[in-house]
XYZ file of C-alpha atoms in Angstrom:
206
model
C 52.816 20.683 -75.604
C 52.004 21.626 -72.026
C 48.237 22.159 -71.367
C 47.394 25.169 -69.283
C 46.386 24.689 -65.661
C 42.938 26.122 -66.266
C 42.384 23.696 -69.128
C 43.559 20.754 -67.029
C 41.611 21.518 -63.833
C 38.748 23.634 -65.057
C 36.081 20.867 -64.881
C 37.201 19.404 -61.559
C 35.727 22.026 -59.266
C 32.444 21.974 -61.130
C 32.284 18.205 -60.868
C 33.018 18.318 -57.122
C 30.452 21.061 -56.630
C 27.878 18.939 -58.444
C 28.799 15.911 -56.355
C 28.546 17.898 -53.128
C 25.210 19.327 -54.221
C 23.961 15.829 -54.927
C 25.155 14.606 -51.522
C 23.567 17.588 -49.797
C 20.322 16.945 -51.659
C 20.426 13.299 -50.595
C 21.079 14.302 -46.985
C 18.255 16.830 -47.094
C 15.921 14.238 -48.603
C 16.975 11.713 -45.969
C 16.493 14.265 -43.196
C 13.086 15.201 -44.582
C 12.132 11.533 -44.831
C 13.296 10.884 -41.280
C 11.442 13.979 -40.084
C 8.298 12.817 -41.883
C 8.696 9.334 -40.392
C 9.179 10.785 -36.911
C 6.086 12.932 -37.363
C 4.000 9.958 -38.554
C 5.269 7.911 -35.606
C 4.509 10.723 -33.182
C 1.007 11.185 -34.650
C 0.296 7.436 -34.455
C 1.461 7.285 -30.824
C -0.591 10.363 -29.908
C -3.724 8.869 -31.475
C -3.051 5.490 -29.852
C -2.560 7.050 -26.413
C -5.777 9.052 -26.822
C -7.777 5.966 -27.851
C -6.207 3.983 -25.012
C -7.240 6.675 -22.519
C -10.781 6.520 -23.933
C -10.701 2.706 -23.542
C -11.149 2.233 -27.298
C -8.660 -0.609 -27.169
C -9.091 -1.945 -30.703
C -8.459 1.481 -32.250
C -5.516 2.036 -29.883
C -3.996 -1.318 -30.815
C -4.326 -0.477 -34.510
C -2.484 2.839 -34.018
C 0.220 1.273 -31.838
C 0.719 -1.385 -34.517
C 1.024 1.366 -37.134
C 3.596 3.157 -34.964
C 5.536 -0.059 -34.428
C 5.581 -0.638 -38.169
C 7.068 2.844 -38.674
C 9.752 2.343 -36.024
C 10.206 -1.347 -35.352
C 13.015 -0.750 -32.838
C 10.811 1.264 -30.494
C 9.670 -0.770 -27.477
C 6.851 1.512 -26.252
C 4.203 0.584 -28.858
C 5.047 -3.113 -28.462
C 4.620 -2.840 -24.690
C 1.265 -1.085 -25.108
C 0.083 -3.719 -27.609
C 0.885 -6.454 -25.066
C -0.969 -4.488 -22.385
C -4.003 -4.098 -24.656
C -3.989 -7.807 -25.540
C -4.141 -8.651 -21.825
C -6.937 -6.115 -21.239
C -8.952 -7.487 -24.172
C -8.381 -11.037 -22.927
C -9.592 -10.078 -19.441
C -12.644 -8.323 -20.927
C -13.469 -11.381 -23.040
C -13.127 -13.657 -20.007
C -15.322 -11.354 -17.919
C -17.946 -11.159 -20.668
C -17.884 -14.943 -20.984
C -18.371 -15.353 -17.230
C -21.205 -12.795 -17.234
C -22.855 -14.528 -20.169
C -22.691 -17.900 -18.403
C -24.052 -16.303 -15.210
C -26.933 -14.676 -17.116
C -27.779 -17.961 -18.840
C -27.817 -19.787 -15.496
C -29.918 -17.025 -13.894
C -32.413 -16.940 -16.769
C -32.724 -20.743 -16.713
C -33.551 -20.643 -12.987
C -36.103 -17.857 -13.547
C -37.734 -19.757 -16.390
C -38.006 -22.870 -14.231
C -39.368 -20.810 -11.315
C -41.960 -18.955 -13.404
C -43.134 -22.200 -14.966
C -43.563 -23.852 -11.562
C -45.341 -20.751 -10.225
C -47.783 -20.778 -13.155
C -48.489 -24.446 -12.417
C -49.098 -23.479 -8.746
C -46.167 -25.630 -7.670
C -45.242 -23.035 -5.073
C -42.683 -25.172 -3.258
C -40.815 -25.906 -6.493
C -41.139 -22.270 -7.587
C -39.752 -21.017 -4.276
C -36.765 -23.347 -4.591
C -36.024 -22.121 -8.136
C -36.479 -18.436 -7.210
C -34.137 -18.954 -4.247
C -31.580 -20.474 -6.613
C -31.922 -17.482 -8.980
C -31.538 -15.045 -6.088
C -28.365 -16.827 -5.036
C -26.944 -16.410 -8.552
C -27.778 -12.672 -8.647
C -28.368 -11.418 -5.085
C -28.858 -7.823 -6.289
C -31.878 -8.711 -8.461
C -35.165 -7.775 -6.798
C -37.578 -9.861 -8.910
C -36.827 -13.312 -7.432
C -36.860 -11.853 -3.900
C -40.302 -10.327 -4.517
C -41.596 -13.643 -5.868
C -40.265 -15.502 -2.823
C -42.183 -13.113 -0.523
C -45.299 -13.579 -2.655
C -44.946 -17.359 -2.485
C -44.423 -17.257 1.297
C -47.696 -15.319 1.631
C -49.504 -17.776 -0.647
C -48.122 -20.759 1.266
C -49.218 -19.158 4.562
C -52.718 -18.612 3.137
C -52.875 -22.197 1.876
C -51.663 -23.476 5.253
C -54.354 -21.437 7.002
C -56.972 -22.782 4.588
C -55.762 -26.338 5.167
C -55.879 -25.820 8.922
C -59.419 -24.400 8.722
C -60.462 -27.296 6.500
C -58.897 -29.814 8.906
C -60.701 -28.248 11.838
C -63.998 -28.264 9.946
C -63.481 -31.896 8.994
C -62.630 -32.778 12.617
C -65.745 -30.954 13.840
C -67.902 -32.738 11.269
C -66.397 -36.078 12.242
C -66.968 -35.455 15.942
C -70.561 -34.346 15.264
C -71.166 -37.444 13.159
C -69.746 -39.635 15.905
C -71.882 -37.813 18.492
C -74.973 -38.234 16.313
C -74.267 -41.949 15.920
C -73.760 -42.294 19.686
C -76.949 -40.326 20.432
C -78.919 -42.430 17.971
C -77.535 -45.609 19.463
C -78.378 -44.416 22.980
C -81.881 -43.459 21.883
C -82.360 -46.880 20.318
C -81.051 -48.551 23.463
C -83.324 -46.429 25.648
C -86.302 -47.264 23.439
C -85.464 -50.975 23.620
C -85.139 -50.886 27.391
C -88.413 -48.934 27.681
C -90.151 -51.430 25.400
C -88.848 -54.311 27.492
C -89.944 -52.564 30.705
C -93.362 -51.856 29.253
C -93.730 -55.471 28.144
C -92.685 -56.733 31.590
C -95.083 -54.367 33.324
C -97.907 -55.419 31.017
C -97.166 -59.102 31.659
C -97.096 -58.537 35.414
C -100.387 -56.679 35.283
C -101.991 -59.510 33.349
C -100.671 -62.036 35.853
C -101.961 -59.958 38.767
C -105.353 -59.706 37.105
C -105.503 -63.439 36.524
């Protein structure tokens, strides 16, 4: 018995067609998946670049990390993540330095204000000068230094006036003592002269 050619090969083409269809479907699915992946990567990069341009570094880093996770072989998002890490590190260092500067400035101001309230103007001026050196652009300590200079000048003028008044009072007291002493001496001499004259007159009369 010889089977007919159609009976022998009839299923083969159908099987190959099915296999080809399956392969084509797999290729289409793979292409669609790759296209979807490329789109997600592109969207993540676009968002990351936008956030980076707006200096929203944490959001940008998150999107770059997402993009890197989608395409781990791509170097661009990794490079941008490294760049952001350096920027964030620099920002943190700058903020730390500014915080330390503010703490030092505020401590000097507190010390200066306390001394000023206690009328320790020399100590207050020293502390305000220190604060002004820490933040030269701040006007408050400079204004207080000018105020203190005026107060110190007024106090110096008052001290000078007081010293002059005390000197004048001392000189007057010394002059009064000298005048009193001279008057007493003159009175003594006059009394002695009067006594001598009286004695001489009595002797002449005798």
